[in-house]
Structure formats: C-alpha cells, structure tokens
Tab-separated table of C-alpha atoms in Angstrom:
chain	number	residue	atom	x	y	z
V	1	MET	CA	0.000	0.000	0.000
V	2	SER	CA	1.050	3.570	-0.326
V	3	GLY	CA	-0.177	7.001	0.588
V	4	ARG	CA	-0.815	7.884	4.225
V	5	GLY	CA	1.022	4.952	5.777
V	6	ARG	CA	0.422	3.781	9.332
V	7	GLU	CA	-1.493	6.891	10.319
V	8	ALA	CA	-4.405	5.658	8.287
V	9	GLY	CA	-4.005	2.090	9.441
V	10	GLU	CA	-2.146	0.859	6.420
V	11	GLY	CA	0.614	-1.667	6.074
V	12	ASP	CA	4.036	-1.243	4.615
V	13	ARG	CA	3.531	-2.879	1.247
V	14	GLY	CA	2.698	-1.138	-1.980
V	15	GLY	CA	-0.975	-1.225	-2.937
V	16	GLY	CA	-0.252	-3.628	-5.773
V	17	ASP	CA	0.996	-6.294	-3.357
V	18	LEU	CA	-2.160	-6.284	-1.260
V	19	PRO	CA	-4.211	-9.468	-1.740
V	20	VAL	CA	-7.684	-8.337	-2.709
V	21	GLU	CA	-9.171	-10.257	0.204
V	22	TYR	CA	-7.645	-7.642	2.501
V	23	VAL	CA	-8.675	-4.575	0.526
V	24	VAL	CA	-12.042	-4.136	2.241
V	25	GLY	CA	-10.589	-4.330	5.735
V	26	HIS	CA	-7.779	-1.900	5.004
V	27	VAL	CA	-10.109	0.566	3.286
V	28	GLU	CA	-12.604	0.442	6.167
V	29	ASP	CA	-9.798	1.071	8.631
V	30	ALA	CA	-8.502	4.015	6.621
V	31	LEU	CA	-11.956	5.587	6.261
V	32	ALA	CA	-12.423	5.422	10.020
V	33	ARG	CA	-8.986	6.751	10.922
V	34	ASP	CA	-8.191	9.279	8.218
V	35	PRO	CA	-9.075	12.750	9.566
V	36	ARG	CA	-10.526	13.748	6.210
V	37	VAL	CA	-13.300	11.153	6.601
V	38	SER	CA	-13.501	9.684	10.144
V	39	GLU	CA	-16.489	7.519	9.273
V	40	GLN	CA	-17.090	4.089	10.775
V	41	GLY	CA	-20.531	3.501	9.297
V	42	LEU	CA	-19.602	3.314	5.629
V	43	ARG	CA	-19.880	0.049	3.749
V	44	VAL	CA	-17.040	-1.068	1.558
V	45	ALA	CA	-17.260	-3.868	-0.995
V	46	LEU	CA	-15.436	-5.125	-4.031
V	47	GLY	CA	-17.858	-4.278	-6.757
V	48	ALA	CA	-19.379	-5.910	-9.750
V	49	GLY	CA	-18.959	-4.343	-13.148
V	50	GLY	CA	-15.289	-5.013	-12.990
V	51	LEU	CA	-13.034	-7.567	-11.391
V	52	GLY	CA	-14.415	-7.712	-7.886
V	53	GLY	CA	-15.761	-10.075	-5.284
V	54	GLU	CA	-15.042	-13.758	-5.845
V	55	ALA	CA	-13.727	-13.134	-9.342
V	56	ALA	CA	-10.692	-11.436	-7.834
V	57	GLY	CA	-10.061	-14.099	-5.183
V	58	GLY	CA	-6.421	-15.130	-4.871
V	59	LEU	CA	-5.128	-12.142	-6.797
V	60	THR	CA	-3.180	-9.232	-5.476
V	61	ALA	CA	-4.537	-5.772	-6.091
V	62	GLY	CA	-1.742	-5.261	-8.607
V	63	GLU	CA	-2.673	-8.389	-10.543
V	64	ALA	CA	-6.287	-7.253	-10.556
V	65	ALA	CA	-5.295	-3.736	-11.612
V	66	GLY	CA	-7.639	-2.172	-14.095
V	67	GLY	CA	-10.432	-4.477	-13.027
V	68	LEU	CA	-10.462	-3.989	-9.275
V	69	VAL	CA	-13.453	-1.912	-8.200
V	70	VAL	CA	-13.937	-0.652	-4.661
V	71	VAL	CA	-17.504	0.416	-3.923
V	72	VAL	CA	-18.286	2.629	-0.955
V	73	THR	CA	-21.877	3.235	0.187
V	74	GLY	CA	-23.431	5.074	3.108
V	75	THR	CA	-24.172	8.619	4.157
V	76	VAL	CA	-21.729	11.456	4.798
V	77	ALA	CA	-22.238	14.947	6.148
V	78	THR	CA	-20.837	17.107	3.359
V	79	ALA	CA	-19.721	17.034	-0.268
V	80	ARG	CA	-16.183	17.625	0.992
V	81	HIS	CA	-16.313	14.406	3.002
V	82	LYS	CA	-17.675	12.544	0.010
V	83	ALA	CA	-14.784	13.716	-2.141
V	84	ALA	CA	-12.316	12.769	0.584
V	85	ILE	CA	-13.591	9.186	0.568
V	86	THR	CA	-12.406	8.727	-2.993
V	87	GLU	CA	-9.018	10.192	-2.117
V	88	VAL	CA	-8.604	7.933	0.902
V	89	VAL	CA	-9.561	4.767	-0.975
V	90	ARG	CA	-7.073	5.659	-3.707
V	91	SER	CA	-4.381	6.226	-1.097
V	92	VAL	CA	-4.892	2.658	0.142
V	93	VAL	CA	-5.263	0.901	-3.222
V	94	PRO	CA	-4.072	3.256	-5.965
V	95	VAL	CA	-4.612	0.567	-8.584
V	96	ALA	CA	-8.341	0.257	-7.897
V	97	ARG	CA	-11.190	2.057	-9.535
V	98	VAL	CA	-13.366	3.727	-6.914
V	99	ARG	CA	-17.151	3.802	-7.115
V	100	ASN	CA	-18.075	6.340	-4.493
V	101	GLU	CA	-21.829	5.813	-4.076
V	102	THR	CA	-22.126	7.613	-0.766
V	103	THR	CA	-24.884	10.184	-0.393
V	104	VAL	CA	-24.606	13.571	1.233
V	105	ALA	CA	-27.015	13.923	4.133
V	106	ASP	CA	-29.771	16.499	4.026
V	107	TYR	CA	-31.947	16.158	7.083
V	108	PRO	CA	-34.656	18.808	7.521
V	109	GLU	CA	-36.314	19.836	10.756
V	110	PRO	CA	-39.313	17.628	11.643
V	111	SER	CA	-42.886	18.865	11.591
V	112	PRO	CA	-45.027	18.537	14.743
V	113	SER	CA	-47.144	15.887	13.003
V	114	GLN	CA	-44.071	13.639	12.926
V	115	ALA	CA	-43.897	13.508	16.721
V	116	GLU	CA	-44.158	10.009	18.143
V	117	GLU	CA	-46.644	9.389	20.938
V	118	LEU	CA	-45.262	7.142	23.670
V	119	GLY	CA	-47.053	5.876	26.676
N	1	MET	CA	-47.666	15.885	28.057
N	2	ILE	CA	-43.869	16.064	27.966
N	3	ARG	CA	-42.362	16.818	24.569
N	4	ILE	CA	-38.842	15.527	24.023
N	5	ALA	CA	-36.610	16.239	21.025
N	6	ALA	CA	-33.592	14.001	20.490
N	7	VAL	CA	-30.790	13.427	18.012
N	8	GLY	CA	-27.470	11.605	18.008
N	9	ASP	CA	-24.430	11.415	15.781
N	10	VAL	CA	-24.488	14.900	14.325
N	11	HIS	CA	-20.725	14.473	13.764
N	12	LEU	CA	-19.847	18.112	13.217
N	13	GLY	CA	-16.442	18.469	11.643
N	14	ALA	CA	-14.188	21.477	11.287
N	15	GLY	CA	-16.327	22.944	8.503
N	16	GLY	CA	-19.618	22.247	10.251
N	17	ALA	CA	-20.369	25.723	11.585
N	18	GLY	CA	-23.765	26.888	10.398
N	19	THR	CA	-24.943	23.452	9.290
N	20	LEU	CA	-26.900	22.377	12.383
N	21	ARG	CA	-28.230	25.527	14.028
N	22	PRO	CA	-30.517	26.537	11.142
N	23	ARG	CA	-32.221	23.149	11.574
N	24	LEU	CA	-33.004	23.781	15.210
N	25	GLU	CA	-35.039	26.925	14.622
N	26	ARG	CA	-38.370	25.427	15.648
N	27	LEU	CA	-37.033	23.483	18.606
N	28	GLY	CA	-38.518	25.908	21.122
N	29	GLU	CA	-42.016	25.602	19.627
N	30	GLN	CA	-41.897	21.831	19.377
N	31	ALA	CA	-40.138	20.509	22.457
N	32	ASP	CA	-39.734	20.996	26.189
N	33	LEU	CA	-36.228	19.578	26.301
N	34	PHE	CA	-33.531	18.433	23.875
N	35	LEU	CA	-31.364	15.335	24.182
N	36	VAL	CA	-28.130	14.814	22.236
N	37	ALA	CA	-27.039	11.182	22.196
N	38	GLY	CA	-23.289	11.464	21.611
N	39	ASP	CA	-20.889	11.746	18.677
N	40	LEU	CA	-21.355	15.462	18.477
N	41	THR	CA	-18.063	15.671	16.582
N	42	LYS	CA	-16.101	13.658	14.050
N	43	ARG	CA	-12.760	13.445	15.864
N	44	GLY	CA	-13.298	15.144	19.199
N	45	THR	CA	-10.820	17.967	18.630
N	46	LYS	CA	-11.020	21.254	20.514
N	47	GLU	CA	-11.782	23.021	17.250
N	48	GLU	CA	-14.713	20.709	16.616
N	49	ALA	CA	-15.826	21.208	20.211
N	50	ASP	CA	-15.902	24.951	19.584
N	51	THR	CA	-17.959	24.357	16.442
N	52	VAL	CA	-20.561	22.160	18.116
N	53	ALA	CA	-20.744	24.412	21.171
N	54	GLY	CA	-21.450	27.302	18.827
N	55	GLU	CA	-24.224	25.388	17.086
N	56	LEU	CA	-25.884	24.411	20.393
N	57	ARG	CA	-25.296	27.660	22.286
N	58	ASP	CA	-28.216	29.065	24.291
N	59	LEU	CA	-30.928	26.904	22.755
N	60	PRO	CA	-34.466	27.824	23.843
N	61	VAL	CA	-35.034	24.566	25.772
N	62	PRO	CA	-32.935	22.749	28.383
N	63	THR	CA	-30.368	20.687	26.491
N	64	PHE	CA	-28.624	17.570	27.761
N	65	ALA	CA	-25.905	15.542	26.060
N	66	VAL	CA	-23.672	12.541	26.483
N	67	LEU	CA	-20.435	12.143	24.574
N	68	GLY	CA	-19.858	9.343	22.069
N	69	ASN	CA	-16.827	7.372	20.977
N	70	HIS	CA	-15.896	9.908	18.288
N	71	ASP	CA	-15.828	12.649	20.924
N	72	TYR	CA	-13.025	10.775	22.720
N	73	GLU	CA	-10.818	10.267	19.651
N	74	SER	CA	-8.499	13.243	20.323
N	75	ASP	CA	-8.245	12.798	24.104
N	76	ALA	CA	-9.903	16.185	24.579
N	77	ALA	CA	-13.197	15.107	26.137
N	78	GLU	CA	-12.713	17.328	29.161
N	79	ALA	CA	-12.233	20.389	26.989
N	80	MET	CA	-15.326	19.452	25.034
N	81	VAL	CA	-17.384	19.202	28.207
N	82	ASP	CA	-16.102	22.627	29.287
N	83	ARG	CA	-17.044	24.219	25.970
N	84	LEU	CA	-20.487	22.618	25.863
N	85	THR	CA	-21.163	23.563	29.461
N	86	ALA	CA	-20.232	27.169	28.734
N	87	ALA	CA	-22.674	27.071	25.809
N	88	GLY	CA	-25.504	25.999	28.097
N	89	VAL	CA	-25.483	22.262	27.331
N	90	GLU	CA	-25.457	19.982	30.365
N	91	VAL	CA	-23.155	17.050	29.644
N	92	LEU	CA	-23.954	13.879	31.554
N	93	GLU	CA	-21.626	10.963	32.304
N	94	GLY	CA	-22.847	8.801	35.113
N	95	SER	CA	-24.792	11.795	36.312
N	96	ALA	CA	-28.339	13.064	36.322
N	97	ALA	CA	-30.096	16.342	35.721
N	98	ARG	CA	-33.620	17.571	36.265
N	99	CYS	CA	-35.843	20.039	34.531
N	100	CYS	CA	-39.361	21.138	35.369
N	101	VAL	CA	-41.957	20.908	32.604
N	102	ARG	CA	-45.393	22.265	33.466
N	103	GLY	CA	-45.082	21.138	37.064
N	104	CYS	CA	-43.514	17.745	36.317
N	105	THR	CA	-39.937	17.036	37.272
N	106	VAL	CA	-38.268	15.277	34.378
N	107	GLY	CA	-35.045	13.490	35.264
N	108	ILE	CA	-32.408	12.674	32.684
N	109	ALA	CA	-29.729	10.102	33.485
N	110	GLY	CA	-26.854	10.013	31.056
N	111	ALA	CA	-23.806	7.902	30.329
N	112	LYS	CA	-21.889	7.087	27.180
N	113	GLY	CA	-22.235	3.361	27.730
N	114	PHE	CA	-20.084	0.903	25.807
N	115	GLY	CA	-20.118	-2.313	23.826
N	116	GLY	CA	-19.885	-5.845	25.128
N	117	GLY	CA	-22.833	-7.408	23.360
N	118	PHE	CA	-26.048	-9.150	24.194
N	119	PRO	CA	-26.997	-12.420	25.881
N	120	GLY	CA	-25.719	-15.421	24.004
N	121	ARG	CA	-23.199	-13.385	22.059
N	122	CYS	CA	-21.388	-11.153	24.496
N	123	GLY	CA	-17.919	-10.759	25.856
N	124	THR	CA	-17.008	-11.787	29.372
N	125	GLU	CA	-14.469	-10.524	31.836
N	126	PHE	CA	-12.081	-13.400	31.253
N	127	GLY	CA	-8.690	-13.999	29.731
N	128	GLU	CA	-6.306	-11.329	28.558
N	129	PRO	CA	-6.072	-8.042	30.454
N	130	GLU	CA	-7.294	-6.214	27.339
N	131	MET	CA	-10.455	-8.324	27.187
N	132	LYS	CA	-11.077	-7.851	30.879
N	133	ALA	CA	-10.585	-4.103	30.512
N	134	PHE	CA	-13.085	-3.980	27.640
N	135	ILE	CA	-15.833	-5.688	29.607
N	136	ARG	CA	-15.004	-3.848	32.828
N	137	HIS	CA	-15.478	-0.583	30.989
N	138	ALA	CA	-18.861	-1.783	29.724
N	139	ARG	CA	-19.903	-2.845	33.209
N	140	ALA	CA	-18.715	0.400	34.785
N	141	ALA	CA	-20.575	2.426	32.163
N	142	ALA	CA	-23.803	0.558	32.873
N	143	ASP	CA	-23.293	0.913	36.616
N	144	ARG	CA	-22.856	4.660	36.185
N	145	LEU	CA	-26.124	4.854	34.260
N	146	GLY	CA	-27.863	2.783	36.933
N	147	ASP	CA	-26.546	4.998	39.712
N	148	ALA	CA	-27.664	8.108	37.866
N	149	LEU	CA	-31.175	6.714	37.393
N	150	ALA	CA	-31.333	5.669	41.051
N	151	SER	CA	-30.571	9.250	42.060
N	152	LEU	CA	-33.726	10.393	40.247
N	153	SER	CA	-36.244	8.661	42.488
N	154	ASP	CA	-37.945	12.007	43.126
N	155	ALA	CA	-38.565	12.675	39.419
N	156	GLY	CA	-42.017	12.215	37.906
N	157	LEU	CA	-40.478	10.926	34.711
N	158	ARG	CA	-37.050	9.416	34.088
N	159	VAL	CA	-35.267	9.246	30.749
N	160	ALA	CA	-32.038	7.335	30.061
N	161	LEU	CA	-29.637	8.923	27.569
N	162	THR	CA	-26.706	6.929	26.181
N	163	HIS	CA	-24.606	6.748	23.058
N	164	TYR	CA	-24.351	2.958	22.888
N	165	SER	CA	-27.464	0.833	22.574
N	166	PRO	CA	-29.104	-1.063	25.429
N	167	VAL	CA	-30.911	-3.504	23.121
N	168	GLU	CA	-30.350	-5.439	19.902
N	169	GLU	CA	-33.604	-4.414	18.226
N	170	THR	CA	-32.382	-0.917	17.436
N	171	LEU	CA	-29.240	-2.371	15.844
N	172	VAL	CA	-31.126	-4.318	13.187
N	173	GLY	CA	-29.669	-3.223	9.864
N	174	GLU	CA	-26.116	-3.291	11.149
N	175	PRO	CA	-24.039	-6.434	10.513
N	176	CYS	CA	-24.825	-8.669	13.497
N	177	GLU	CA	-21.114	-9.460	13.815
N	178	ILE	CA	-20.481	-5.928	15.118
N	179	TYR	CA	-23.309	-5.818	17.693
N	180	PRO	CA	-20.786	-6.329	20.532
N	181	PHE	CA	-19.214	-3.008	19.488
N	182	LEU	CA	-22.546	-1.214	19.372
N	183	GLY	CA	-24.106	-1.854	22.746
N	184	SER	CA	-24.554	-3.892	25.868
N	185	TYR	CA	-27.451	-5.610	27.577
N	186	LEU	CA	-26.057	-4.265	30.844
N	187	LEU	CA	-27.377	-0.854	29.835
N	188	ALA	CA	-30.897	-2.268	29.406
N	189	GLU	CA	-30.669	-3.852	32.826
N	190	ALA	CA	-29.799	-0.456	34.292
N	191	VAL	CA	-32.677	1.185	32.406
N	192	ASP	CA	-35.171	-1.372	33.701
N	193	ARG	CA	-33.895	-1.292	37.247
N	194	GLY	CA	-34.031	2.495	37.241
N	195	GLY	CA	-37.617	2.681	36.016
N	196	ALA	CA	-36.916	4.849	32.968
N	197	ALA	CA	-39.928	5.741	30.822
N	198	LEU	CA	-37.781	6.077	27.711
N	199	ALA	CA	-34.233	5.171	26.673
N	200	VAL	CA	-32.594	7.141	23.871
N	201	HIS	CA	-29.315	6.283	22.176
N	202	GLY	CA	-27.327	6.787	18.957
N	203	HIS	CA	-24.161	5.167	17.525
N	204	ALA	CA	-25.829	2.660	15.149
N	205	HIS	CA	-26.085	4.642	11.916
N	206	ASN	CA	-27.446	1.678	9.997
N	207	GLY	CA	-29.682	0.470	12.794
N	208	SER	CA	-33.412	0.739	13.435
N	209	LEU	CA	-35.515	3.307	15.223
N	210	ALA	CA	-37.477	1.350	17.780
N	211	GLY	CA	-36.904	-1.326	20.368
N	212	VAL	CA	-37.933	-2.204	23.888
N	213	THR	CA	-36.037	-3.424	26.934
N	214	PRO	CA	-36.947	-6.766	28.499
N	215	GLY	CA	-38.688	-4.748	31.215
N	216	GLY	CA	-40.856	-2.889	28.703
N	217	THR	CA	-39.141	0.482	28.381
N	218	PRO	CA	-39.287	1.923	24.854
N	219	VAL	CA	-35.837	2.358	23.297
N	220	ARG	CA	-35.239	4.739	20.412
N	221	ASN	CA	-32.135	4.979	18.217
N	222	VAL	CA	-31.972	8.654	17.264
N	223	ALA	CA	-28.760	8.499	15.210
N	224	LEU	CA	-29.136	11.134	12.529
N	225	PRO	CA	-28.971	8.701	9.581
N	226	VAL	CA	-31.743	6.651	11.215
N	227	ILE	CA	-34.212	9.450	11.994
N	228	ARG	CA	-33.357	11.438	8.840
N	229	ARG	CA	-34.510	14.675	10.460
N	230	SER	CA	-32.488	17.167	12.469
N	231	TYR	CA	-34.150	15.698	15.574
N	232	ARG	CA	-36.968	13.335	16.459
N	233	LEU	CA	-39.925	14.347	18.598
N	234	PHE	CA	-41.508	12.223	21.307
N	235	ARG	CA	-44.563	12.928	23.418
N	236	LEU	CA	-44.979	11.139	26.700
N	237	ASP	CA	-48.577	11.323	27.860
N	238	GLU	CA	-50.091	11.842	31.278
N	239	GLU	CA	-50.816	8.145	31.741
N	240	ARG	CA	-47.146	7.362	31.263
N	241	LEU	CA	-46.274	10.087	33.720
N	242	ALA	CA	-48.691	8.676	36.232
N	243	GLU	CA	-47.077	5.270	35.891
N	244	SER	CA	-43.567	6.535	36.367
C-alpha cells in the first residue's frame, strides 16, 4: 500500500501487493482513521462491473489492476467528506477504480405531526 | 404531556459551523427539552468542540448531552465538556439532571455506555487483560447509568440517555457481527432497574428506530442517519407520567 502509511491504518507494502481479500478491511480502517473522513458507518465492498468479489479471489490488487473496483456506500455529512472518501480509498489501493456511491445527508427539521406518541 | 426532542451522531467536523443551528429553529415551539445522544463531533478535537458548542449555544429549551466514541478520539473530552457547558449544554456521564416541565420534574440520566454485546453473544471478563478491561469498561458504564437513574427517584419521569445501545432491536440493519461493538445488555438492565420511561441512544447509523427493553421500556435509536430529520420528537402522555 502507499499514501498515508500507518497513520491511516495501512501496512508497509505497496498497494499492488495487497491481496484483494484484505482490501475491504484496510479501506474500512482508513476511512475510520483518516481525519478527512472519520467515518465508521460506511460500507465497503469489491464491486461488480469489474473484477471484484469472488472473481478477484487469490489475486493481489496489482494483478487485478484495471479491473479492481472498490464500492463505498453510506451517508456522509458534506460534499467535501464525500470527495475525501475517494481520495482515501485511492491512497490505500491506488490501482483500484473507486465507485463512491455515498450520499450527502440532508436532514430537515421535523414537523409537529411527525412527533411520536409514547405511553 | 412532555415533549422531548432528540438526536445523536451529528458528527460536526471542522467545517460544520452553520450546518446544524438553522435546523433547530423550531425546537422551542416543538419541544420541552432536547437530548443529544453522543458523537457530536467527528474526531473530538477542541476546534470541533468549539464548532458544536457554537451550534448548540443558548438553545431555547434545556439541552442535555452525552459524549460518544468519536468525541473521545483526540483525548480532549474534558475540553469538550467545558465548551459545551459554557454554551448551556449539560453534559452527563454517570450523572443526572432535572428540569421542570409544566409542574412535572423530568429526570435525565446520562452515560456514554459501551459495547460488550447481548446475551448469548457477548464478551465476558475473562482472559487477557485487554479483554477484561473492555468488559469492565462496559460494566462500569452501565453501573454509572444505573446509579444516575437511582438518584432520580424524586422525578415524575425518568429518561435514560446513552450513546451505545441497550438492546439489539435498534441495531437491526447493522451487521450482526459488530453488535458487541454497538451496545450492551447491561445498559438495558440499568434502564429497567431504574424505572426509565424512555431510553434514547445513537451510535448505530445503519440500525433501526425502535426497540424495547426486556422490562418494557421503549428504546429509540436517534442516530441522525436513522431518523433522517435534524431531531426526532416524542410525546410522553399523562398516563405514562402517572405510571412513572
């Protein structure tokens, strides 16, 4: 792996040497620990539409290069955080394509009719 | 009728100033008190603490908060409590507060809580020192909540406020493998023993809104991505008050 090194929970190898089975774990760790994102609730998967999931089993990220797709879903607070997710994933596995499918939260104030009666 | 507004996991980062306050404009019309269920910040820095304190400053209703795991990330929790307190937010950790709503004393017991899991799939205080420390922290957190509730015996209505979940039901939607990092049944036990009328928590962004403790107390997960509003409103009726 490359990029932000141990600070973001990464190992010492270049991204191309990382077996794809470990990509999800390392990306999740980086998204939680990198100050640009700091999100634990995001979901990371190796995506379809390219070489992902079982199709990539046994390969390193480098061997899967060009076909490795990392998909991130979930909700983030701002567009800036959404953009940072792509940067952080690329810093962990530069050879992967990133499908950043996170949505930016927009939560309005409730109306009184949405109050829940308890009791 | 007691009207409670609650939200958790607002996760205000360095650029978050001005993003929350405009969505609290009607709070005073809609609620008698406001509960904030932890993870006010992304990384718990002093700068983020200043931001969130600014967003919550001098709200029109009594406001109570617990901290969440994110708020501890930068080892500046004490500074965060100081800033929130100065802004008029009462931060609870193993402590209780009271407010009077139309003649009824409402007691709020707050504690961050911790993980540990739920019966059949929970950690135990056994083995390595690190494992023991994990479960001891969970137990101590639940004990602090229980003590805080016990101190509210004079209140007409008691509410438990935590960051971590007391029940599994409000975690549904999260991978079940991570439930032991999202809550502890020990918190539910404290809620039931303390006679709380409502338990409010956050932390589980992909969880579910509603659950109930084994003793029958409603539990609500008010994490922002779950409620999808800037806060959720609850009304506790007179019958519930009479029971409590």
